Coordinates of C-alpha atoms in Angstrom, one line a residue:
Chain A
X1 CA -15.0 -18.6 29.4
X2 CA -17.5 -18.8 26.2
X3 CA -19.3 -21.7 25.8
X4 CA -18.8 -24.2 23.1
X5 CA -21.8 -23.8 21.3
X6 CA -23.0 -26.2 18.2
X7 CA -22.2 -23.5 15.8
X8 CA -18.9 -22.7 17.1
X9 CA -17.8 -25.7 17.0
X10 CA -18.9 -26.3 12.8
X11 CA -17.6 -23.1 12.5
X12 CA -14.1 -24.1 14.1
X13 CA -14.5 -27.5 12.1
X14 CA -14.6 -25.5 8.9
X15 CA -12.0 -22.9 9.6
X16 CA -9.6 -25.8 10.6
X17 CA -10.1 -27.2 7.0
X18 CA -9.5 -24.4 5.1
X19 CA -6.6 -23.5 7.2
X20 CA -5.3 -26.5 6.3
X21 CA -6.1 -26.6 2.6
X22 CA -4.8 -23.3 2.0
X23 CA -1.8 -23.4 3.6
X24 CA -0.9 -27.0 2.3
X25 CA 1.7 -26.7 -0.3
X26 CA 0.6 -28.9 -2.7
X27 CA -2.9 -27.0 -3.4
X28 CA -0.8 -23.6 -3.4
X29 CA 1.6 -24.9 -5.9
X30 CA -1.1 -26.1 -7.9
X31 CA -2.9 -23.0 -7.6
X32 CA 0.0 -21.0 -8.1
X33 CA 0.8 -22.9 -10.9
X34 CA -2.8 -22.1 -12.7
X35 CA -2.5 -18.6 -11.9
X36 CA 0.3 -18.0 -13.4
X37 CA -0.2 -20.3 -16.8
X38 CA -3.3 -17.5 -17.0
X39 CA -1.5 -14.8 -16.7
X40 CA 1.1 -15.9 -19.0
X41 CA -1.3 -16.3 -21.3
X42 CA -3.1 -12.8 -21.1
X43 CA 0.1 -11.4 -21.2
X44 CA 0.6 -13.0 -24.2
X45 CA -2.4 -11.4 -25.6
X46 CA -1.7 -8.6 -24.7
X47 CA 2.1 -8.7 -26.6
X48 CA -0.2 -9.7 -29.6
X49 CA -2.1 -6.8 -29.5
X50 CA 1.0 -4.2 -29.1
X51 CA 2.5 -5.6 -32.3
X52 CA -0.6 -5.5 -34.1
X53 CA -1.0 -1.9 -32.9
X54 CA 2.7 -0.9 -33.7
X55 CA 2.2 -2.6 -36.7
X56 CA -0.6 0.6 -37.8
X57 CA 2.5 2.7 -35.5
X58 CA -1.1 3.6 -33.3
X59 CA 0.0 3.7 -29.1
X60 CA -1.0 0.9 -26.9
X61 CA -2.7 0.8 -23.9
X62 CA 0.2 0.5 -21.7
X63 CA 1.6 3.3 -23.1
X64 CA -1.2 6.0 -23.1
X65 CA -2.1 4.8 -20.0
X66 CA 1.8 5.3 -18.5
X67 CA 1.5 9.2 -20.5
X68 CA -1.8 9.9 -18.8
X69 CA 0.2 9.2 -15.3
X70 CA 2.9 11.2 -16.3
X71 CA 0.5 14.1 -16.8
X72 CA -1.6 13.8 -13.8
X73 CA 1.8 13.4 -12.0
X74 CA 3.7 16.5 -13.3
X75 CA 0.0 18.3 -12.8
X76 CA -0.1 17.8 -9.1
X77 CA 2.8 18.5 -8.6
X78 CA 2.8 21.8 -10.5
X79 CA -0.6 22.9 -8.8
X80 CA 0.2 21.9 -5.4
X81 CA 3.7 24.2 -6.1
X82 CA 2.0 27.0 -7.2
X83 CA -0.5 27.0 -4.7
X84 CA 2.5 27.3 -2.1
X85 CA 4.0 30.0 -3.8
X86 CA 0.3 31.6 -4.2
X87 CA 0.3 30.9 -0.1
X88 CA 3.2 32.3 0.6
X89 CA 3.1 35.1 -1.8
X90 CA -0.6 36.1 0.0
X91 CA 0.9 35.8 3.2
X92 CA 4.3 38.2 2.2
X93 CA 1.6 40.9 1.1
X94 CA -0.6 40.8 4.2
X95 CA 2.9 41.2 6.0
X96 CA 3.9 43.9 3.9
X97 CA 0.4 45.5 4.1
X98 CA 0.6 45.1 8.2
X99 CA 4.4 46.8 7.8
X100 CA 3.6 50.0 5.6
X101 CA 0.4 50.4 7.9
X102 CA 2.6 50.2 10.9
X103 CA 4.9 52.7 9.7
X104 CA 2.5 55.3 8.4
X105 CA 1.0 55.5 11.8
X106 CA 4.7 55.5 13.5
X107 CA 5.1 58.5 10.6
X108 CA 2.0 60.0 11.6
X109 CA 3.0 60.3 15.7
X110 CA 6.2 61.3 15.0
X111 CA 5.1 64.5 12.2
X112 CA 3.9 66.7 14.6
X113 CA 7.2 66.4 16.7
X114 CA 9.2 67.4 13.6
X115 CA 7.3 70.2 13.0
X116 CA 7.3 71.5 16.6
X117 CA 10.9 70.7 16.5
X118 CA 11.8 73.1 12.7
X119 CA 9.2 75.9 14.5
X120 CA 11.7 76.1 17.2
X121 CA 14.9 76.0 15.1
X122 CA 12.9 78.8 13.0
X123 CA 12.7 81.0 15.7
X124 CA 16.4 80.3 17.4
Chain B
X1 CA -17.3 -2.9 -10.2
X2 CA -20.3 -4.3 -8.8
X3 CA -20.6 -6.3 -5.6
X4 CA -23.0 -8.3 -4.0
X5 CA -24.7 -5.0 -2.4
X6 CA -24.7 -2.4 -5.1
X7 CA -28.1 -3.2 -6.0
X8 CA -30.4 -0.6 -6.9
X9 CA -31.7 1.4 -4.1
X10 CA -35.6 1.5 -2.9
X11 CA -37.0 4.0 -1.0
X12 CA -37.5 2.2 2.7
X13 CA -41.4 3.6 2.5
X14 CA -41.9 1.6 -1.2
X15 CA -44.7 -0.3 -1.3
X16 CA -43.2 -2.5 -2.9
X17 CA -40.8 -3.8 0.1
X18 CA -43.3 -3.6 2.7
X19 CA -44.1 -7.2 2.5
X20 CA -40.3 -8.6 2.6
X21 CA -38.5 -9.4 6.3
X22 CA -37.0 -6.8 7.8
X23 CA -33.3 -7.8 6.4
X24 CA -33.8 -8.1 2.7
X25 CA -35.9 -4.2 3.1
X26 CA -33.1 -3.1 4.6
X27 CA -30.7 -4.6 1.7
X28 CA -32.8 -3.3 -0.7
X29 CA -33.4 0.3 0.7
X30 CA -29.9 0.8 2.5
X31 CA -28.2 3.9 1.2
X32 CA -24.8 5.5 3.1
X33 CA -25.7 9.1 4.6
X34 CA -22.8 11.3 5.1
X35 CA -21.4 11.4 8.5
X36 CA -19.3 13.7 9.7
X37 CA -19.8 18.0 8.6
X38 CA -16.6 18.0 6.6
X39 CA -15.1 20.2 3.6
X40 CA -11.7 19.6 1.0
X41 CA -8.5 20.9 2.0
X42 CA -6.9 19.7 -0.7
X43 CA -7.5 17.6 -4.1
X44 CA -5.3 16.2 -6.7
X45 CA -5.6 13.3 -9.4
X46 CA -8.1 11.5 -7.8
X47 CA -7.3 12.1 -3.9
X48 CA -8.9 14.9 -1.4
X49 CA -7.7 15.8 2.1
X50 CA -10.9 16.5 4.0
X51 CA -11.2 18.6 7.5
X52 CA -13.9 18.1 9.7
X53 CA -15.7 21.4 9.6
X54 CA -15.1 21.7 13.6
X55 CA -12.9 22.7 15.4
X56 CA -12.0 25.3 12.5
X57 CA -8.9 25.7 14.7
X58 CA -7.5 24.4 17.6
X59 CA -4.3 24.8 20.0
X60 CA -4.1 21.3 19.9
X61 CA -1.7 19.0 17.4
X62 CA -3.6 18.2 14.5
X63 CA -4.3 14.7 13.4
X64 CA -4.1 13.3 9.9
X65 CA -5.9 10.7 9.9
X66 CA -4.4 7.7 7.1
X67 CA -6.7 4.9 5.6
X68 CA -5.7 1.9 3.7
X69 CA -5.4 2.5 0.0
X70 CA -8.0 -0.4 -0.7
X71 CA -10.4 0.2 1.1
X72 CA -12.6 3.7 0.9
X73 CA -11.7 6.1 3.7
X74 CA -15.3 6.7 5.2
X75 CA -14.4 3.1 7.5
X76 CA -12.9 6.2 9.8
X77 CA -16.3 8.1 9.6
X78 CA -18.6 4.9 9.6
X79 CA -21.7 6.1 11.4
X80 CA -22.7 8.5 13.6
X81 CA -21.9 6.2 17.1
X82 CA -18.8 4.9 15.0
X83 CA -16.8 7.5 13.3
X84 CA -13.5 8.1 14.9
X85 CA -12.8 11.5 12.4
X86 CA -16.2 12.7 14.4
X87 CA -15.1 11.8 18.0
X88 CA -11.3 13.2 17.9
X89 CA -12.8 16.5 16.8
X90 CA -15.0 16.7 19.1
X91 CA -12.3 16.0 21.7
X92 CA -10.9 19.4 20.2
X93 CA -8.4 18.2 17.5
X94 CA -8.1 19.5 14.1
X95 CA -8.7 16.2 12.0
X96 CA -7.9 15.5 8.5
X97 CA -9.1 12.5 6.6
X98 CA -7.3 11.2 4.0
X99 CA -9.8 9.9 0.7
X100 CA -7.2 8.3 -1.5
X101 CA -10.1 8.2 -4.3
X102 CA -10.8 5.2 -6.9
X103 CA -7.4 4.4 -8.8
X104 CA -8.3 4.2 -12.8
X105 CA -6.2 2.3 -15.5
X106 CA -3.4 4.5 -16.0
X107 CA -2.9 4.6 -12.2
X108 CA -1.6 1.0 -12.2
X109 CA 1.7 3.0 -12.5
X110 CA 1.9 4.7 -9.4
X111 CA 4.6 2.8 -7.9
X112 CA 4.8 1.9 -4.0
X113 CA 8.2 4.9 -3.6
X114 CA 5.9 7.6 -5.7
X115 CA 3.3 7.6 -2.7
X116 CA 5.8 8.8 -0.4
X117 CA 7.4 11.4 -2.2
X118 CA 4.8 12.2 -4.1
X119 CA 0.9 12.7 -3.1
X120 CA 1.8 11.5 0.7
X121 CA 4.3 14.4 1.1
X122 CA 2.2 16.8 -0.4
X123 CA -0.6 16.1 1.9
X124 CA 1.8 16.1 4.6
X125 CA 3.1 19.7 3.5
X126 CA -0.5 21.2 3.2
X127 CA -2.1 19.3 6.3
X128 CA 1.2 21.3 8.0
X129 CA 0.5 24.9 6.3
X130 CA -3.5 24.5 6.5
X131 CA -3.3 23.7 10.8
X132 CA 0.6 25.4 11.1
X133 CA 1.8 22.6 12.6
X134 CA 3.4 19.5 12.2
X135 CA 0.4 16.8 12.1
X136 CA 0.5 13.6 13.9
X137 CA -0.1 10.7 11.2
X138 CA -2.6 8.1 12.2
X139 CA -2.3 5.2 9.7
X140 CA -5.0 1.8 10.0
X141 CA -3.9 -1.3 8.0
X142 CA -2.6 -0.3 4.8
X143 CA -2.5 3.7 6.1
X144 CA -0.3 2.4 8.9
X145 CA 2.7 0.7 6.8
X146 CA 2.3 4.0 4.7
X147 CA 2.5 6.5 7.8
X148 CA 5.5 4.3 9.4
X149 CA 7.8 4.3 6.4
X150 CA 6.3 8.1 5.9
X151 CA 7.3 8.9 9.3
X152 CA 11.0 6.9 9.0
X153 CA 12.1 8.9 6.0
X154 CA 10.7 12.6 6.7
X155 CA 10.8 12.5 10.6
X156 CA 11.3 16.0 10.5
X157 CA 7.5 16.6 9.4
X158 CA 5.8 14.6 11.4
X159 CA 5.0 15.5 15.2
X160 CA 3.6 11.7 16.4
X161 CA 2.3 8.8 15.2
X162 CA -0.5 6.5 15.9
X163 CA -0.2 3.1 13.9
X164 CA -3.0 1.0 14.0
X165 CA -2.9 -2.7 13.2
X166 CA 0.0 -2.0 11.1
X167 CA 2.2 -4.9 10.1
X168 CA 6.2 -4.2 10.4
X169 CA 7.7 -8.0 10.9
X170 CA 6.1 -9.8 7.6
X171 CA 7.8 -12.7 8.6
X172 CA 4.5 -13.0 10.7
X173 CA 2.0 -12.0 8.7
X174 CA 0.3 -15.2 8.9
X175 CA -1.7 -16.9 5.7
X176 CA -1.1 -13.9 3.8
X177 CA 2.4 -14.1 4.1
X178 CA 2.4 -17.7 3.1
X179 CA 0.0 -17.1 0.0
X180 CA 2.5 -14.3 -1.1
X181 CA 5.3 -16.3 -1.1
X182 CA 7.5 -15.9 -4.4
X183 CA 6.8 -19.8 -5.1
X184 CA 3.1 -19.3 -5.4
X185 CA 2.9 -15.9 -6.7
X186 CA 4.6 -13.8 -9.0
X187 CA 3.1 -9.9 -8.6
X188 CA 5.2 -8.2 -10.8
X189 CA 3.3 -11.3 -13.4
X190 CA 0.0 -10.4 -12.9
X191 CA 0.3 -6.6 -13.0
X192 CA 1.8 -6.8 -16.2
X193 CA -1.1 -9.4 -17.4
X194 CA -4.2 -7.3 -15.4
X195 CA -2.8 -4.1 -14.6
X196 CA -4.7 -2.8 -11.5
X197 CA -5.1 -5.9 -8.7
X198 CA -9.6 -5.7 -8.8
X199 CA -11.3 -5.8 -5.2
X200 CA -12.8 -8.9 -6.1
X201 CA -9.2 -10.5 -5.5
X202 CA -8.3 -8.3 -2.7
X203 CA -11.7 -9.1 -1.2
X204 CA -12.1 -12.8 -1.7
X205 CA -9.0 -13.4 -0.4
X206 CA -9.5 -11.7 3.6
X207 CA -12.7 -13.6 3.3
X208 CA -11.4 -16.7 2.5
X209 CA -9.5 -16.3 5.8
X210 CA -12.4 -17.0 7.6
X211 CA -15.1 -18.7 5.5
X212 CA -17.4 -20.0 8.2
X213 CA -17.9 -16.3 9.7
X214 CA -19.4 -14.3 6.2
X215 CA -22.1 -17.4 6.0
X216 CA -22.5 -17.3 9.9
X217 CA -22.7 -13.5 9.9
X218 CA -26.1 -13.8 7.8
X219 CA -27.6 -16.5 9.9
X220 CA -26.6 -14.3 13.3
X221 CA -28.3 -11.3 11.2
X222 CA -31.4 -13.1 10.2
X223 CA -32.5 -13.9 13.5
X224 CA -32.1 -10.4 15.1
X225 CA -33.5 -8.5 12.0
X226 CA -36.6 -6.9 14.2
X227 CA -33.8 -5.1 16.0
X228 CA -33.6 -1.9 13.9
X229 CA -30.6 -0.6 15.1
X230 CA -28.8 -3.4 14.6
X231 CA -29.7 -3.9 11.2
X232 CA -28.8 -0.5 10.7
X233 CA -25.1 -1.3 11.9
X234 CA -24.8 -4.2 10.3
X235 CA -25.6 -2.7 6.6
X236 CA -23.8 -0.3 7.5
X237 CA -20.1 -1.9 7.8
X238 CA -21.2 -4.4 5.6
X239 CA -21.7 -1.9 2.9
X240 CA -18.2 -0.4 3.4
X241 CA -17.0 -4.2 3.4
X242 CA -18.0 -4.4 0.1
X243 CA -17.0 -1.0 -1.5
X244 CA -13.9 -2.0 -2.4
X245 CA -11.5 0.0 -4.8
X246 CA -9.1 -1.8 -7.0
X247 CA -5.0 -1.5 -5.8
X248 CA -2.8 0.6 -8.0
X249 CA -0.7 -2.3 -9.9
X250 CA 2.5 -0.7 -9.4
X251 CA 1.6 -0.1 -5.5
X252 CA 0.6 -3.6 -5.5
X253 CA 3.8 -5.3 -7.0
X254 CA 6.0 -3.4 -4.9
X255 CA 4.2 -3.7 -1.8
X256 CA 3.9 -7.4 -2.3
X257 CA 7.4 -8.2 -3.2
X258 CA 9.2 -5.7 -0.9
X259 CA 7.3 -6.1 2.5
X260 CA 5.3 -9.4 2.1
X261 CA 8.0 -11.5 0.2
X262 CA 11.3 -9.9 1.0
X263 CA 10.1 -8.4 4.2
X264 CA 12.5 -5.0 3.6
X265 CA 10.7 -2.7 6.4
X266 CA 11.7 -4.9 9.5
X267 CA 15.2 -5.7 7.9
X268 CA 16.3 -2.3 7.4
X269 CA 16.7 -2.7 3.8
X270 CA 13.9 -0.9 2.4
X271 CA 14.9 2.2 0.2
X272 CA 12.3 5.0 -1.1
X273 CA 13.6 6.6 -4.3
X274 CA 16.9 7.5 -2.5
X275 CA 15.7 7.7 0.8
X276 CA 16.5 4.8 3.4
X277 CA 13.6 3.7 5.1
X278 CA 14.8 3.0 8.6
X279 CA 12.3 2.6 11.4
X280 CA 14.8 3.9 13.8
X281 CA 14.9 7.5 12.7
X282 CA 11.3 7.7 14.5
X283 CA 12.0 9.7 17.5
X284 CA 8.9 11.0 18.0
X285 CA 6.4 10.2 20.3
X286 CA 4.8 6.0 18.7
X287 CA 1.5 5.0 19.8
X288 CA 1.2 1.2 17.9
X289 CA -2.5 -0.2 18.6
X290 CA -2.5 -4.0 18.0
X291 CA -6.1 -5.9 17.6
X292 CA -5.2 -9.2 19.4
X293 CA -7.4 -11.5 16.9
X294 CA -6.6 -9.8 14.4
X295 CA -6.0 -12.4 11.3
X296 CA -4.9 -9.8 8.6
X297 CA -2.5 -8.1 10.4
X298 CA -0.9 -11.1 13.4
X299 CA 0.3 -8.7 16.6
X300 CA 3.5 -10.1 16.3
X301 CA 4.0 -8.4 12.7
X302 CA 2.6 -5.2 14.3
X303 CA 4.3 -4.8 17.5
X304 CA 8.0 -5.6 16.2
X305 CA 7.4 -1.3 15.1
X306 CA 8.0 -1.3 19.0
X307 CA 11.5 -2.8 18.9
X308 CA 12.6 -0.4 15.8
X309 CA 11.5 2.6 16.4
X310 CA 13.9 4.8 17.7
X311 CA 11.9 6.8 19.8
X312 CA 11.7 7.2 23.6
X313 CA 8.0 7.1 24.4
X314 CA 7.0 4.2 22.9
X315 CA 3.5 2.6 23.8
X316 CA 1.7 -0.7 23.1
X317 CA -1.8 -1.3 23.3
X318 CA -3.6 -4.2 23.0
X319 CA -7.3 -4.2 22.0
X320 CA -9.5 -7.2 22.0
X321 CA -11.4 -8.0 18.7
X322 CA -10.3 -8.3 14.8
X323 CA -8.7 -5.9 12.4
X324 CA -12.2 -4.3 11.6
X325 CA -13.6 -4.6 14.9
X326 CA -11.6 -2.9 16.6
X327 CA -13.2 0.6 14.6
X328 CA -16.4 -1.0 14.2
X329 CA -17.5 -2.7 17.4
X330 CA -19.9 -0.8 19.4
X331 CA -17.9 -2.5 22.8
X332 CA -14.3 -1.4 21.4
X333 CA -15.0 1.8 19.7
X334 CA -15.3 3.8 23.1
X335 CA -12.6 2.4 24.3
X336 CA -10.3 2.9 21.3
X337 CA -11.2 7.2 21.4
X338 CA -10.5 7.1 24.9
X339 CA -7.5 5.2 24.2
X340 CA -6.3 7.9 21.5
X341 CA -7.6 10.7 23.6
X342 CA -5.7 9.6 26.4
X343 CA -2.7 9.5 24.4
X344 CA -2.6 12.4 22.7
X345 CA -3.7 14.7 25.5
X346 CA -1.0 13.0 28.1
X347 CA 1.5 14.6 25.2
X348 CA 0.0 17.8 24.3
X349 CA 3.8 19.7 25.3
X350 CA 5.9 16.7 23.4
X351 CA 3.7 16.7 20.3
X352 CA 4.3 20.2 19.2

């Protein structure tokens, strides 16, 4: 068992409090109220300065920022695709490569058996 | 964005600090040193997929390992007696560590269902092609609800999973879930007033959870500053503590109003683009760690993955300590690899 020690208890004390404070509805409504009366109002800033900027037809923020994820979207995707076709295209190669040299050496063994083969129809 | 430690770095043997306590020479002079060997596997936008440079390859499954997207992903490859990406590879697996990079403005419109079919699945694809396997996903916090709705919409690509204190049952998700609620906050407002959600927020609010420990955590520290090792530990976590990254605002919105406020995942209501996110179409093999003080993630929301998943071989385990102590404790760390170890190597034939 640990023992109670003067600092676990403060400690304890102080983490009951705030326990308590923030989870007693009345400060969260009020905080939650603030919060969002600030935001509100940064958002309304931010309205402000779209129509000023429409205004001059110049792009806002939102909307370069939502183009430059667009791009760096579309981008990833199109690398990551084309590395996977560059994958598997490497990979059909080394198979094909590993095939032709597979045959030339089956072509190779089997030559000399041909040709033994016609010398003997030759002479029949 | 700077935080309380981001202060300009002194050489340790500076004159100039030689006169200070042991603790405020170590604030001044710590500086992170790369852990693990490790080298990119695969990078877009602002992300990389790093392997750890050995095993090059293995017979074993390989693990992709899944941190939270607030937090920066070297919390898996802390220090050198603390880095779980080191330990699994040296147990023989091919490890991946997923670095999910620092978001920037225009990211606040990566939304929560783009993660999942979009960077997530790619990483997925190219973890699979890069080991030729299927990988198993190993999500902590954040990672965790990521790798569980991952692993419930594309089962087919995923060969196990490991979630660690990963909340499922918001319902339980203790003061978090109540300073969420749609009364008190309005996430879809404050994305559209700020754009990305800033650490600071993200930051302020776990420690406000417990105030009394990050005072009490500086007294402890004072008086055991001639122990060099210690300090060294203690910088060390509390450096990656306070390198926060800001959360991508559309992540944030959705994340907030979907799990925390409408609590989708555990109700079978949560939908991905057009995928349906149902825990039950797990069938693979589901280890869920819980941390049983943890205050971020309550084991109640994370063990209800338990009850949904609809795999077989389904295991609990319960670890003592808090939702960062259970990586960072020297006493739990051991016991966590073993822990995975165990795991995995107990279902080396079902994983692949």
């Amino acid at each position: 068992m640990k023992k109670e020690t003067r600092e676990n208890y403060v400690d304890k004390l102080i983490g009951t409090y705030f326990d308590q404070l923030w989870s007693n509805p009345f400060y969260l409504n009020g905080m939650g109220q603030l919060m969002r009366n600030n935001l509100a109002m940064r958002q309304q800033w931010n309205k402000q300065m779209e129509t000023l900027l429409s205004f001059w037809q110049l792009p806002n923020q939102q909307m370069q920022q939502r183009t430059l994820h667009q791009i760096n979207t579309l981008l990833s995707e199109w690398r990551f695709e084309r590395d996977e076709l560059n994958d598997r295209l490497d990979a059909m190669e080394k198979e094909l490569a590993e095939l032709k040299t597979t045959q030339s050496t089956t072509q190779r063994k089997e030559e000399p058996k041909r040709a033994h083969k016609s010398g003997n129809a030759q002479a029949e | 964005m700077r935080t309380s430690l981001e202060m300009p770095k002194l050489s340790e043997s500076d004159p100039r600090l030689q006169t200070l306590p042991p603790l405020i020479r170590k604030a001044l002079s710590y500086d992170r040193k790369p852990v693990t060997p490790m080298h990119p596997v695969y990078q877009e936008n602002k992300l990389t997929v790093w392997k750890a440079n050995s095993p090059e390859k293995s017979n074993k499954v390989p693990l992709l390992l899944v941190p939270a997207l607030i937090n920066r992903h070297y919390i898996l490859d802390l220090s050198e007696k603390h880095s779980l990406f080191k330990s699994l590879s040296e147990a023989g697996y091919e490890v991946y560590l997923v670095d999910w990079g620092t978001p920037e403005e225009e990211d606040r419109w990566m939304t929560f269902s783009e993660i999942f079919t979009g960077p997530m699945r790619r990483i997925v694809r190219k973890v699979t092609r890069e080991a030729g396997k299927k990988p198993v996903l190993f999500g902590y916090c954040l990672g965790g609800i990521i790798t569980n709705i991952y692993s419930s919409i594309f089962p087919e690509d995923v060969a196990g999973l490991i979630a660690m204190t990963a909340p499922v049952d918001f319902s339980h998700a203790g003061i978090m879930g109540l300073w969420t609620r749609p009364d008190y906050l309005n996430p879809y407002q404050l994305v559209d007033a700020i754009g990305n959600v800033p650490p600071d927020l993200v930051q302020n609010g776990f420690m406000s959870l417990r105030p009394a420990q990050s005072v009490r955590k500086w007294q402890s520290v004072w008086a055991k500053q001639d122990d060099v090792e210690m300090l060294d530990s203690f910088f060390t976590l509390e450096n990656w503590v306070n390198d926060n990254i800001p959360f991508p605002g559309g992540t944030w919105q959705e994340y907030i109003h979907w799990l925390y406020q409408e609590n989708r995942l555990y109700k079978d209501e949560l939908w991905i683009g057009q995928h349906h996110a149902l825990l039950k179409n797990i069938t693979c093999p589901v280890l869920n760690i819980v941390a049983d003080s943890d205050h971020i993630a309550p084991p109640e929301a994370c063990l209800a993955l338990n009850e949904k998943v609809g795999s077989q071989d389904v295991t609990a385990a319960h670890m003592p300590g808090g939702h960062v102590g259970i990586i960072a404790s020297s006493k739990l760390f051991g016991k966590l690899v073993n822990l995975v170890v165990e795991w995995l190597d107990g279902r080396a034939a079902s994983l692949i």
